[in-house]
Amino acid sequence: MFQRMATTELERYEGAATIEKVAALSRRRAFVFPSSDIYGGLGSTYDYGHYGVLLKQNVKGAWQRAMVQEREDIVLLDSAIILHPEVWVASGHVGGFSDPLVDCRTCKLRFRADHLETSQCGRKPSKHPGETPDCDLTEARAFNLMFETHVGPVRDDASVAYLRPETAQGIFINFKNVTSSMRVKPPFGIAQIGKSFRNEITPGNFLFRTREFEQMEMEFFVPPADAERWYREWIELRRQWYLDLGLRESHLRVRAHEASELSHYSSGTSDLEYLFPIGWSELEGIANRGDFDLSAHAAASGTKLEWIGQDERYVPHVIEPAAGADRATLAFLVDAYDEDEAGGERRVVLRLHPRLAPVKAAVLPLIGKDAALTERARALFEDLRRVMAVEYDDSASIGKRYRRQDEIGTPWALTIDHQTLEDGTITLRDRDSLQQERIALEDARALLLERLDAPWHPRA
Ligand code: GAP
């Protein structure tokens, strides 16, 4: 079992962020909107706006880069969302992917039986379900979390199919395809990013738990004798990934599951937990799944799923780092959210890692109506946009434009002023330190590329 690795263990989130503030900023600045808004909303469902799409793409891009581009032993897959229904029987999801549900006969609400302590009574939100004399809770019953649908024109039992509740199974059922078509040999991995669906009983806390979400999962196939070593290795690699992208170390810890918490397939699971404003909660799970999945699908499908080497033959064991793209995006947003003062005014700033920031630099002519300045600024913008995400903005006062870029987390602003016309220099403003330095316009592109590549240190 693992020791917790946090350096200083905090009890509560320390910082300016609350889930409500981050949700409000997300809406104001086109990161995330409540879905189906004009129809009154559909609870706990969200749509990503322009900056949210860019941010989540950067999170997924960073994951793929770490998993595939920077390694030689992991390949990609993009499997279907609707798989053969037998897949979910063999995987154990049809029989066991359920949460315990209780109904309240008084207020007609439904609760997860294991979350009563953190749920609110329908009639008295200051109390928990079961706490008031009026509460009339049913016995707990198993509620399967898979969304059902029907494939084809006939709606009967034979046409039932499921929206996948995890991307992992699509990987296991492609084991044979991948091993016979790619140059892979254990230890090797298959990585997949894609949507998953769970009919969660109690979704909530903004992007933290939703019914439709994206996962970033990687199944790493290893010789059985090496499974424990790889399990430990992947816990550390995944922890380091979040730290390299700027999550504060004091907000990240590893928690090994107790034996009673382990899923049916797991001989060891550790959660990477992030200190959200709602408390320490799972960010990503790393599981040692043994040979459960390959053996189950081999038995159910009649297709052998094993590794056959020159003089060896075995069913590989699987180590699975399973992350959520939306939950990771929320953690990066929360960790980055800050409030301070700039130019005598209160400002909200997202101190995102430059690699995650939706926009890397803003090009701002000091006076938007000055043709000589805007011409130079447009030329710089055109040059930069070929290699990175940049924005041009000549509207409003320069202070307002800086504030807007701070709120979407743009690490650098480049201001073109009258001095530029005289000596070819521009101002480079740093989002975090607020320092302004004078640099040569012609050096801007190389300097930004260099800074984007450099290690970036978050606040302590
Ligand atoms: N294949 C294993 C698996 O799916 P999981 O712990 O159920 O494991 C992995 O899910 C990750 O997916 C979680 O750590 C979380 O980041 C994300 N996730 C799971 N359910 C989610 C939900 N309802 N909303 C948002 N993210 C979710």
CSV table of C-alpha atoms and ligand atoms in Angstrom, one decimal:
chain,number,residue,atom,x,y,z
A,1,MET,CA,0.0,0.0,0.0
A,2,PHE,CA,1.1,3.5,-0.7
A,3,GLN,CA,2.0,6.3,1.6
A,4,ARG,CA,0.4,9.6,0.9
A,5,MET,CA,2.9,11.7,-0.9
A,6,ALA,CA,1.8,15.2,-0.3
A,7,THR,CA,4.4,17.4,1.2
A,8,THR,CA,2.1,19.5,3.4
A,9,GLU,CA,-1.3,18.1,3.9
A,10,LEU,CA,-3.9,20.8,3.9
A,11,GLU,CA,-7.3,20.3,5.4
A,12,ARG,CA,-9.1,23.0,3.4
A,13,TYR,CA,-8.5,24.6,0.0
A,14,GLU,CA,-6.4,27.7,0.4
A,15,GLY,CA,-6.9,30.3,-2.3
A,16,ALA,CA,-9.5,32.7,-3.8
A,17,ALA,CA,-11.4,30.1,-5.8
A,18,THR,CA,-14.8,28.7,-5.0
A,19,ILE,CA,-16.7,26.5,-7.4
A,20,GLU,CA,-19.3,29.3,-7.7
A,21,LYS,CA,-16.7,31.9,-8.6
A,22,VAL,CA,-15.1,29.6,-11.2
A,23,ALA,CA,-18.4,28.8,-12.7
A,24,ALA,CA,-19.4,32.5,-12.9
A,25,LEU,CA,-16.1,33.4,-14.5
A,26,SER,CA,-16.4,30.4,-16.9
A,27,ARG,CA,-19.8,31.7,-18.1
A,28,ARG,CA,-18.7,35.4,-18.2
A,29,ARG,CA,-15.6,34.6,-20.3
A,30,ALA,CA,-17.0,31.9,-22.6
A,31,PHE,CA,-15.3,28.9,-21.0
A,32,VAL,CA,-18.3,26.9,-20.0
A,33,PHE,CA,-22.1,27.6,-20.3
A,34,PRO,CA,-24.9,25.8,-18.6
A,35,SER,CA,-26.4,23.6,-21.3
A,36,SER,CA,-29.9,24.1,-22.9
A,37,ASP,CA,-30.0,27.5,-21.1
A,38,ILE,CA,-32.8,29.0,-23.1
A,39,TYR,CA,-35.0,26.0,-22.2
A,40,GLY,CA,-34.4,26.4,-18.5
A,41,GLY,CA,-31.3,24.3,-18.4
A,42,LEU,CA,-30.7,20.5,-18.1
A,43,GLY,CA,-29.2,19.9,-14.7
A,44,SER,CA,-25.5,19.4,-14.4
A,45,THR,CA,-25.0,19.5,-18.2
A,46,TYR,CA,-22.6,22.0,-19.7
A,47,ASP,CA,-21.5,23.3,-23.1
A,48,TYR,CA,-18.0,24.6,-23.7
A,49,GLY,CA,-17.5,28.0,-25.1
A,50,HIS,CA,-14.6,29.3,-27.2
A,51,TYR,CA,-12.0,29.5,-24.5
A,52,GLY,CA,-13.2,26.4,-22.7
A,53,VAL,CA,-12.8,24.4,-26.0
A,54,LEU,CA,-9.3,25.7,-26.3
A,55,LEU,CA,-8.4,25.0,-22.7
A,56,LYS,CA,-9.8,21.5,-22.7
A,57,GLN,CA,-8.1,20.8,-26.0
A,58,ASN,CA,-4.8,21.9,-24.5
A,59,VAL,CA,-5.4,19.6,-21.5
A,60,LYS,CA,-6.1,16.6,-23.8
A,61,GLY,CA,-3.2,17.6,-26.0
A,62,ALA,CA,-0.8,17.7,-23.0
A,63,TRP,CA,-2.1,14.2,-22.0
A,64,GLN,CA,-1.6,12.8,-25.5
A,65,ARG,CA,1.8,14.4,-25.8
A,66,ALA,CA,3.0,12.8,-22.5
A,67,MET,CA,1.4,9.4,-23.3
A,68,VAL,CA,2.3,9.1,-27.0
A,69,GLN,CA,4.6,11.7,-28.4
A,70,GLU,CA,7.1,11.6,-25.6
A,71,ARG,CA,7.2,7.8,-25.3
A,72,GLU,CA,7.7,5.0,-27.7
A,73,ASP,CA,5.6,2.3,-26.1
A,74,ILE,CA,2.0,3.7,-26.3
A,75,VAL,CA,-0.3,3.8,-29.3
A,76,LEU,CA,-3.6,5.5,-29.9
A,77,LEU,CA,-7.2,4.3,-30.4
A,78,ASP,CA,-10.5,5.9,-30.9
A,79,SER,CA,-13.2,3.3,-30.4
A,80,ALA,CA,-16.9,3.5,-30.9
A,81,ILE,CA,-19.2,4.8,-28.2
A,82,ILE,CA,-21.8,2.1,-28.8
A,83,LEU,CA,-20.2,-1.3,-28.6
A,84,HIS,CA,-21.7,-4.8,-28.8
A,85,PRO,CA,-23.9,-5.1,-25.7
A,86,GLU,CA,-22.1,-8.4,-24.7
A,87,VAL,CA,-19.0,-6.2,-24.0
A,88,TRP,CA,-20.8,-4.7,-21.0
A,89,VAL,CA,-22.0,-8.1,-19.8
A,90,ALA,CA,-18.4,-9.5,-19.9
A,91,SER,CA,-16.9,-6.4,-18.3
A,92,GLY,CA,-19.3,-6.7,-15.4
A,93,HIS,CA,-21.1,-3.4,-16.0
A,94,VAL,CA,-24.5,-4.9,-16.8
A,95,GLY,CA,-24.4,-6.9,-13.6
A,96,GLY,CA,-22.6,-4.6,-11.3
A,97,PHE,CA,-22.1,-1.0,-12.5
A,98,SER,CA,-24.5,0.5,-10.0
A,99,ASP,CA,-24.8,2.9,-7.1
A,100,PRO,CA,-27.1,2.3,-4.1
A,101,LEU,CA,-30.2,4.5,-4.5
A,102,VAL,CA,-32.8,5.6,-1.9
A,103,ASP,CA,-36.0,7.4,-2.6
A,104,CYS,CA,-37.7,9.8,-0.2
A,105,ARG,CA,-41.4,9.1,-0.3
A,106,THR,CA,-42.1,12.6,1.2
A,107,CYS,CA,-40.1,14.9,-1.0
A,108,LYS,CA,-39.9,12.5,-4.0
A,109,LEU,CA,-36.1,13.1,-4.4
A,110,ARG,CA,-33.6,10.4,-5.0
A,111,PHE,CA,-30.2,10.1,-3.2
A,112,ARG,CA,-27.2,8.0,-3.3
A,113,ALA,CA,-27.4,5.9,-0.1
A,114,ASP,CA,-23.6,6.3,0.4
A,115,HIS,CA,-23.8,10.1,0.0
A,116,LEU,CA,-26.6,10.9,2.5
A,117,GLU,CA,-24.2,12.8,4.7
A,118,THR,CA,-23.3,15.3,2.0
A,119,SER,CA,-26.8,15.5,0.4
A,120,GLN,CA,-29.5,18.0,1.2
A,121,CYS,CA,-33.0,17.1,2.3
A,122,GLY,CA,-35.6,18.2,-0.3
A,123,ARG,CA,-37.7,20.0,2.2
A,124,LYS,CA,-35.1,21.3,4.6
A,125,PRO,CA,-31.9,21.9,2.7
A,126,SER,CA,-30.0,22.6,5.9
A,127,LYS,CA,-30.6,19.0,6.9
A,128,HIS,CA,-29.5,15.7,5.4
A,129,PRO,CA,-32.0,13.2,4.0
A,130,GLY,CA,-33.3,11.0,6.9
A,131,GLU,CA,-32.5,13.7,9.4
A,132,THR,CA,-36.0,15.2,9.8
A,133,PRO,CA,-39.0,13.4,11.2
A,134,ASP,CA,-40.8,14.0,7.9
A,135,CYS,CA,-38.2,12.1,5.8
A,136,ASP,CA,-39.4,8.7,4.7
A,137,LEU,CA,-36.6,6.9,2.9
A,138,THR,CA,-36.9,3.6,1.1
A,139,GLU,CA,-34.4,0.8,1.5
A,140,ALA,CA,-31.4,1.1,-0.8
A,141,ARG,CA,-31.6,-0.6,-4.2
A,142,ALA,CA,-29.0,-1.0,-6.9
A,143,PHE,CA,-29.4,1.5,-9.7
A,144,ASN,CA,-27.4,0.8,-12.9
A,145,LEU,CA,-25.6,3.9,-14.2
A,146,MET,CA,-25.5,2.9,-17.8
A,147,PHE,CA,-27.6,4.8,-20.3
A,148,GLU,CA,-29.6,2.5,-22.5
A,149,THR,CA,-30.5,3.0,-26.1
A,150,HIS,CA,-31.8,0.9,-29.0
A,151,VAL,CA,-29.9,0.1,-32.2
A,152,GLY,CA,-32.0,-0.2,-35.3
A,153,PRO,CA,-35.6,0.4,-36.0
A,154,VAL,CA,-37.1,-2.1,-33.6
A,155,ARG,CA,-37.3,-1.2,-29.9
A,156,ASP,CA,-37.2,-4.5,-28.1
A,157,ASP,CA,-35.0,-6.4,-25.7
A,158,ALA,CA,-32.8,-7.7,-28.5
A,159,SER,CA,-32.0,-4.2,-29.7
A,160,VAL,CA,-30.8,-2.8,-26.3
A,161,ALA,CA,-27.4,-1.2,-26.4
A,162,TYR,CA,-25.5,1.1,-24.1
A,163,LEU,CA,-23.6,4.4,-24.3
A,164,ARG,CA,-20.2,3.5,-23.0
A,165,PRO,CA,-19.7,4.3,-19.3
A,166,GLU,CA,-15.9,4.2,-19.7
A,167,THR,CA,-13.5,4.2,-22.7
A,168,ALA,CA,-11.4,1.4,-21.3
A,169,GLN,CA,-13.5,-1.5,-22.7
A,170,GLY,CA,-13.1,-0.3,-26.2
A,171,ILE,CA,-9.4,-0.7,-25.7
A,172,PHE,CA,-9.6,-4.3,-24.3
A,173,ILE,CA,-11.7,-5.5,-27.2
A,174,ASN,CA,-9.2,-4.1,-29.7
A,175,PHE,CA,-6.2,-5.8,-28.0
A,176,LYS,CA,-5.9,-8.4,-30.8
A,177,ASN,CA,-6.3,-5.8,-33.6
A,178,VAL,CA,-3.6,-3.6,-32.1
A,179,THR,CA,-1.1,-6.4,-31.3
A,180,SER,CA,-1.4,-7.8,-34.8
A,181,SER,CA,-1.2,-4.5,-36.7
A,182,MET,CA,1.3,-2.4,-34.7
A,183,ARG,CA,4.9,-3.0,-33.6
A,184,VAL,CA,4.1,-3.5,-29.9
A,185,LYS,CA,5.3,-5.9,-27.3
A,186,PRO,CA,4.6,-5.9,-23.5
A,187,PRO,CA,5.2,-3.6,-21.7
A,188,PHE,CA,3.1,-1.4,-24.0
A,189,GLY,CA,0.0,0.8,-23.8
A,190,ILE,CA,-3.1,1.8,-25.7
A,191,ALA,CA,-4.4,5.3,-25.1
A,192,GLN,CA,-7.8,6.7,-25.8
A,193,ILE,CA,-9.6,10.0,-25.3
A,194,GLY,CA,-13.4,10.2,-25.7
A,195,LYS,CA,-16.8,10.7,-24.3
A,196,SER,CA,-18.3,8.5,-21.6
A,197,PHE,CA,-21.8,8.6,-20.2
A,198,ARG,CA,-23.1,7.7,-16.7
A,199,ASN,CA,-26.6,8.3,-15.4
A,200,GLU,CA,-25.2,9.6,-12.1
A,201,ILE,CA,-27.8,9.8,-9.3
A,202,THR,CA,-26.2,13.0,-7.8
A,203,PRO,CA,-24.2,14.9,-10.3
A,204,GLY,CA,-23.0,18.3,-9.3
A,205,ASN,CA,-20.3,20.7,-8.4
A,206,PHE,CA,-20.0,22.2,-11.9
A,207,LEU,CA,-17.8,20.0,-14.1
A,208,PHE,CA,-16.8,17.7,-11.3
A,209,ARG,CA,-19.5,15.1,-11.8
A,210,THR,CA,-21.7,15.2,-14.9
A,211,ARG,CA,-23.6,12.6,-16.8
A,212,GLU,CA,-21.7,13.2,-20.0
A,213,PHE,CA,-17.9,13.7,-19.8
A,214,GLU,CA,-14.7,13.0,-21.5
A,215,GLN,CA,-12.1,10.5,-20.2
A,216,MET,CA,-8.4,10.1,-21.0
A,217,GLU,CA,-7.6,6.4,-20.3
A,218,MET,CA,-4.6,4.4,-21.0
A,219,GLU,CA,-4.4,0.6,-20.6
A,220,PHE,CA,-0.7,-0.5,-20.1
A,221,PHE,CA,-0.2,-4.3,-20.8
A,222,VAL,CA,2.7,-5.8,-18.9
A,223,PRO,CA,4.1,-9.2,-18.0
A,224,PRO,CA,2.3,-10.4,-14.9
A,225,ALA,CA,5.5,-10.4,-12.8
A,226,ASP,CA,6.1,-6.7,-13.5
A,227,ALA,CA,2.6,-5.4,-12.7
A,228,GLU,CA,3.3,-4.1,-9.2
A,229,ARG,CA,6.3,-2.2,-10.4
A,230,TRP,CA,4.5,-0.6,-13.3
A,231,TYR,CA,1.5,0.3,-11.0
A,232,ARG,CA,3.9,2.3,-8.8
A,233,GLU,CA,5.6,3.8,-11.8
A,234,TRP,CA,2.3,5.1,-13.3
A,235,ILE,CA,1.1,6.6,-10.0
A,236,GLU,CA,4.3,8.7,-9.9
A,237,LEU,CA,4.3,9.6,-13.7
A,238,ARG,CA,0.7,10.7,-13.5
A,239,ARG,CA,1.2,12.7,-10.3
A,240,GLN,CA,4.2,14.5,-12.0
A,241,TRP,CA,2.1,15.3,-15.1
A,242,TYR,CA,-0.3,17.4,-13.0
A,243,LEU,CA,2.6,19.1,-11.2
A,244,ASP,CA,4.4,19.9,-14.5
A,245,LEU,CA,1.3,21.6,-15.7
A,246,GLY,CA,1.2,23.8,-12.7
A,247,LEU,CA,-1.1,22.2,-10.0
A,248,ARG,CA,0.3,23.2,-6.6
A,249,GLU,CA,1.9,20.2,-4.9
A,250,SER,CA,0.1,21.0,-1.6
A,251,HIS,CA,-3.2,20.5,-3.5
A,252,LEU,CA,-2.4,17.1,-4.8
A,253,ARG,CA,-2.1,13.8,-2.9
A,254,VAL,CA,-2.1,10.0,-3.6
A,255,ARG,CA,-4.7,8.0,-1.7
A,256,ALA,CA,-4.5,4.2,-1.8
A,257,HIS,CA,-7.9,2.5,-1.8
A,258,GLU,CA,-8.8,0.3,1.2
A,259,ALA,CA,-9.5,-3.3,0.3
A,260,SER,CA,-13.2,-2.7,0.9
A,261,GLU,CA,-13.2,0.1,-1.8
A,262,LEU,CA,-11.6,-1.9,-4.6
A,263,SER,CA,-13.6,-2.5,-7.7
A,264,HIS,CA,-14.3,-6.1,-8.7
A,265,TYR,CA,-11.5,-6.1,-11.3
A,266,SER,CA,-8.8,-4.4,-9.2
A,267,SER,CA,-6.0,-5.8,-7.0
A,268,GLY,CA,-4.9,-2.3,-6.2
A,269,THR,CA,-6.1,1.2,-6.9
A,270,SER,CA,-4.8,4.6,-5.9
A,271,ASP,CA,-6.5,7.9,-6.5
A,272,LEU,CA,-4.7,11.1,-7.3
A,273,GLU,CA,-6.8,13.5,-5.2
A,274,TYR,CA,-7.0,17.2,-5.7
A,275,LEU,CA,-7.9,19.6,-3.0
A,276,PHE,CA,-11.0,21.1,-4.7
A,277,PRO,CA,-12.8,23.9,-2.8
A,278,ILE,CA,-15.3,21.1,-1.9
A,279,GLY,CA,-12.5,19.1,-0.2
A,280,TRP,CA,-10.1,16.4,-1.3
A,281,SER,CA,-11.7,14.5,-4.2
A,282,GLU,CA,-10.7,12.0,-6.9
A,283,LEU,CA,-9.0,13.6,-9.9
A,284,GLU,CA,-7.7,10.4,-11.5
A,285,GLY,CA,-7.6,6.7,-10.6
A,286,ILE,CA,-4.7,4.4,-11.3
A,287,ALA,CA,-5.6,0.7,-11.1
A,288,ASN,CA,-3.9,-2.6,-11.3
A,289,ARG,CA,-6.6,-4.5,-13.2
A,290,GLY,CA,-4.6,-7.8,-13.4
A,291,ASP,CA,-5.8,-10.0,-16.3
A,292,PHE,CA,-9.5,-9.5,-15.4
A,293,ASP,CA,-10.5,-7.7,-18.6
A,294,LEU,CA,-8.6,-9.7,-21.2
A,295,SER,CA,-9.6,-13.0,-19.6
A,296,ALA,CA,-13.3,-11.9,-19.3
A,297,HIS,CA,-13.5,-10.9,-23.0
A,298,ALA,CA,-11.6,-13.9,-24.2
A,299,ALA,CA,-14.1,-16.2,-22.3
A,300,ALA,CA,-17.1,-14.3,-23.5
A,301,SER,CA,-16.1,-13.8,-27.1
A,302,GLY,CA,-14.2,-17.1,-27.7
A,303,THR,CA,-11.2,-15.1,-29.0
A,304,LYS,CA,-7.9,-15.7,-27.3
A,305,LEU,CA,-6.5,-12.4,-26.0
A,306,GLU,CA,-2.9,-13.1,-25.0
A,307,TRP,CA,0.6,-12.2,-25.8
A,308,ILE,CA,2.5,-14.8,-27.8
A,309,GLY,CA,6.2,-14.2,-27.9
A,310,GLN,CA,9.1,-16.3,-29.3
A,311,ASP,CA,9.1,-18.6,-26.4
A,312,GLU,CA,6.5,-17.2,-24.1
A,313,ARG,CA,2.7,-17.1,-24.0
A,314,TYR,CA,0.7,-15.3,-21.3
A,315,VAL,CA,-2.3,-13.0,-20.6
A,316,PRO,CA,-0.8,-9.6,-19.9
A,317,HIS,CA,-1.8,-7.8,-16.7
A,318,VAL,CA,-3.1,-4.3,-17.1
A,319,ILE,CA,-2.2,-1.0,-15.3
A,320,GLU,CA,-4.7,1.7,-16.0
A,321,PRO,CA,-4.3,5.4,-15.4
A,322,ALA,CA,-7.9,6.7,-15.9
A,323,ALA,CA,-8.3,10.5,-15.9
A,324,GLY,CA,-11.2,12.8,-16.7
A,325,ALA,CA,-10.7,15.6,-19.1
A,326,ASP,CA,-13.4,17.8,-17.7
A,327,ARG,CA,-12.5,17.1,-14.1
A,328,ALA,CA,-8.8,17.9,-14.9
A,329,THR,CA,-9.9,21.1,-16.6
A,330,LEU,CA,-11.8,22.1,-13.5
A,331,ALA,CA,-8.8,21.4,-11.3
A,332,PHE,CA,-6.6,23.5,-13.5
A,333,LEU,CA,-9.2,26.3,-13.5
A,334,VAL,CA,-9.6,26.2,-9.7
A,335,ASP,CA,-5.9,26.1,-9.1
A,336,ALA,CA,-5.3,29.0,-11.5
A,337,TYR,CA,-8.1,31.2,-10.3
A,338,ASP,CA,-6.8,34.2,-8.3
A,339,GLU,CA,-7.8,37.7,-7.2
A,340,ASP,CA,-5.4,40.5,-6.6
A,341,GLU,CA,-4.9,44.2,-7.4
A,342,ALA,CA,-3.5,45.7,-10.6
A,343,GLY,CA,-3.1,49.4,-11.3
A,344,GLY,CA,-5.1,50.1,-8.1
A,345,GLU,CA,-8.1,48.0,-9.2
A,346,ARG,CA,-9.2,44.6,-8.1
A,347,ARG,CA,-8.6,42.0,-10.8
A,348,VAL,CA,-9.5,38.4,-11.4
A,349,VAL,CA,-6.7,36.4,-13.0
A,350,LEU,CA,-6.3,32.9,-14.2
A,351,ARG,CA,-2.7,31.9,-13.6
A,352,LEU,CA,-2.8,29.0,-16.1
A,353,HIS,CA,0.3,27.2,-17.2
A,354,PRO,CA,1.2,28.9,-20.5
A,355,ARG,CA,1.0,25.5,-22.3
A,356,LEU,CA,-2.7,25.2,-21.1
A,357,ALA,CA,-3.7,28.9,-21.6
A,358,PRO,CA,-6.3,29.2,-24.4
A,359,VAL,CA,-4.5,32.2,-25.8
A,360,LYS,CA,-0.7,32.6,-25.4
A,361,ALA,CA,-0.3,36.3,-26.2
A,362,ALA,CA,-2.5,39.3,-26.9
A,363,VAL,CA,-1.4,41.9,-29.4
A,364,LEU,CA,-2.6,45.3,-28.4
A,365,PRO,CA,-2.0,48.7,-30.1
A,366,LEU,CA,-2.0,51.3,-27.3
A,367,ILE,CA,-4.4,53.5,-29.2
A,368,GLY,CA,-6.9,51.5,-31.2
A,369,LYS,CA,-7.7,54.3,-33.6
A,370,ASP,CA,-4.1,55.2,-34.5
A,371,ALA,CA,-3.6,53.7,-38.0
A,372,ALA,CA,0.2,53.6,-37.7
A,373,LEU,CA,0.0,51.6,-34.5
A,374,THR,CA,-2.7,49.2,-35.7
A,375,GLU,CA,-0.8,48.5,-38.9
A,376,ARG,CA,2.3,47.4,-36.9
A,377,ALA,CA,0.2,45.5,-34.4
A,378,ARG,CA,-1.7,43.6,-37.2
A,379,ALA,CA,1.6,42.6,-38.8
A,380,LEU,CA,2.9,41.3,-35.5
A,381,PHE,CA,-0.3,39.4,-34.9
A,382,GLU,CA,-0.2,37.8,-38.4
A,383,ASP,CA,3.3,36.7,-37.8
A,384,LEU,CA,2.6,35.2,-34.3
A,385,ARG,CA,-0.7,33.4,-35.2
A,386,ARG,CA,1.2,31.1,-37.6
A,387,VAL,CA,2.9,29.4,-34.6
A,388,MET,CA,0.6,29.9,-31.6
A,389,ALA,CA,-2.8,31.0,-30.5
A,390,VAL,CA,-2.9,34.8,-30.2
A,391,GLU,CA,-5.5,37.5,-30.1
A,392,TYR,CA,-5.6,40.9,-31.6
A,393,ASP,CA,-7.6,43.5,-29.7
A,394,ASP,CA,-7.8,47.3,-30.4
A,395,SER,CA,-11.1,47.9,-28.6
A,396,ALA,CA,-11.6,49.8,-25.2
A,397,SER,CA,-9.0,51.2,-22.9
A,398,ILE,CA,-5.7,49.4,-22.5
A,399,GLY,CA,-6.6,48.7,-18.9
A,400,LYS,CA,-9.8,47.0,-19.8
A,401,ARG,CA,-8.1,44.9,-22.5
A,402,TYR,CA,-5.4,43.8,-20.0
A,403,ARG,CA,-8.2,42.8,-17.5
A,404,ARG,CA,-10.0,40.7,-20.1
A,405,GLN,CA,-6.8,38.9,-21.0
A,406,ASP,CA,-6.0,38.3,-17.4
A,407,GLU,CA,-9.4,36.7,-16.9
A,408,ILE,CA,-8.9,34.3,-19.7
A,409,GLY,CA,-5.4,33.5,-18.5
A,410,THR,CA,-3.3,34.9,-21.4
A,411,PRO,CA,0.3,34.9,-20.0
A,412,TRP,CA,1.7,37.7,-22.2
A,413,ALA,CA,0.4,40.9,-23.7
A,414,LEU,CA,2.4,42.8,-26.3
A,415,THR,CA,1.7,46.5,-26.6
A,416,ILE,CA,2.6,48.6,-29.6
A,417,ASP,CA,2.9,52.3,-28.9
A,418,HIS,CA,4.5,55.4,-30.4
A,419,GLN,CA,8.0,54.4,-29.2
A,420,THR,CA,7.6,51.3,-31.4
A,421,LEU,CA,7.4,53.6,-34.4
A,422,GLU,CA,10.6,55.3,-33.3
A,423,ASP,CA,12.9,52.5,-32.1
A,424,GLY,CA,11.1,49.2,-33.1
A,425,THR,CA,10.5,48.1,-29.5
A,426,ILE,CA,7.3,46.9,-27.8
A,427,THR,CA,6.1,46.3,-24.3
A,428,LEU,CA,5.9,42.7,-23.0
A,429,ARG,CA,3.6,42.5,-20.0
A,430,ASP,CA,3.7,39.4,-17.8
A,431,ARG,CA,0.3,38.3,-16.5
A,432,ASP,CA,1.6,37.0,-13.2
A,433,SER,CA,4.3,39.5,-12.1
A,434,LEU,CA,2.7,42.4,-13.9
A,435,GLN,CA,6.2,43.4,-14.9
A,436,GLN,CA,6.6,45.2,-18.2
A,437,GLU,CA,9.8,44.9,-20.2
A,438,ARG,CA,10.8,46.6,-23.5
A,439,ILE,CA,11.8,44.1,-26.2
A,440,ALA,CA,12.6,44.4,-29.9
A,441,LEU,CA,9.5,43.7,-32.0
A,442,GLU,CA,11.5,41.5,-34.3
A,443,ASP,CA,12.5,39.2,-31.3
A,444,ALA,CA,8.9,38.8,-30.0
A,445,ARG,CA,8.2,35.5,-31.8
A,446,ALA,CA,11.4,33.7,-30.8
A,447,LEU,CA,11.1,35.0,-27.2
A,448,LEU,CA,7.5,33.8,-26.8
A,449,LEU,CA,8.4,30.4,-28.2
A,450,GLU,CA,11.3,30.1,-25.9
A,451,ARG,CA,9.2,31.0,-22.8
A,452,LEU,CA,6.4,28.6,-23.9
A,453,ASP,CA,8.9,25.8,-23.8
A,454,ALA,CA,10.6,26.8,-20.5
A,455,PRO,CA,9.5,25.2,-17.2
A,456,TRP,CA,6.9,27.3,-15.5
A,457,HIS,CA,6.6,27.6,-11.7
A,458,PRO,CA,3.3,28.1,-10.1
A,459,ARG,CA,2.8,29.9,-6.8
A,460,ALA,CA,4.0,27.9,-3.7
B,1,GAP,N1,-11.9,2.8,-16.5
B,1,GAP,C1,-11.9,3.1,-15.1
B,1,GAP,C2,-12.7,4.3,-14.8
B,1,GAP,O1,-13.6,4.7,-15.6
B,1,GAP,P1,-13.4,5.9,-12.9
B,1,GAP,O2,-12.6,6.2,-11.6
B,1,GAP,O3,-14.8,5.5,-12.8
B,1,GAP,O4,-12.5,4.8,-13.6
B,1,GAP,C3,-12.0,7.7,-14.2
B,1,GAP,O5,-13.2,7.2,-13.9
B,1,GAP,C4,-12.0,9.2,-14.2
B,1,GAP,O6,-13.1,9.7,-15.0
B,1,GAP,C5,-12.3,9.8,-12.8
B,1,GAP,O7,-11.1,9.9,-12.0
B,1,GAP,C6,-12.8,11.2,-13.2
B,1,GAP,O8,-11.7,12.1,-13.5
B,1,GAP,C7,-13.6,10.9,-14.5
B,1,GAP,N2,-15.0,10.7,-14.2
B,1,GAP,C8,-15.7,9.6,-13.8
B,1,GAP,N3,-17.0,9.9,-13.6
B,1,GAP,C9,-17.2,11.2,-13.9
B,1,GAP,C10,-18.3,12.0,-14.0
B,1,GAP,N4,-19.5,11.6,-13.7
B,1,GAP,N5,-18.1,13.3,-14.3
B,1,GAP,C11,-16.9,13.8,-14.7
B,1,GAP,N6,-15.8,13.0,-14.7
B,1,GAP,C12,-15.9,11.7,-14.3
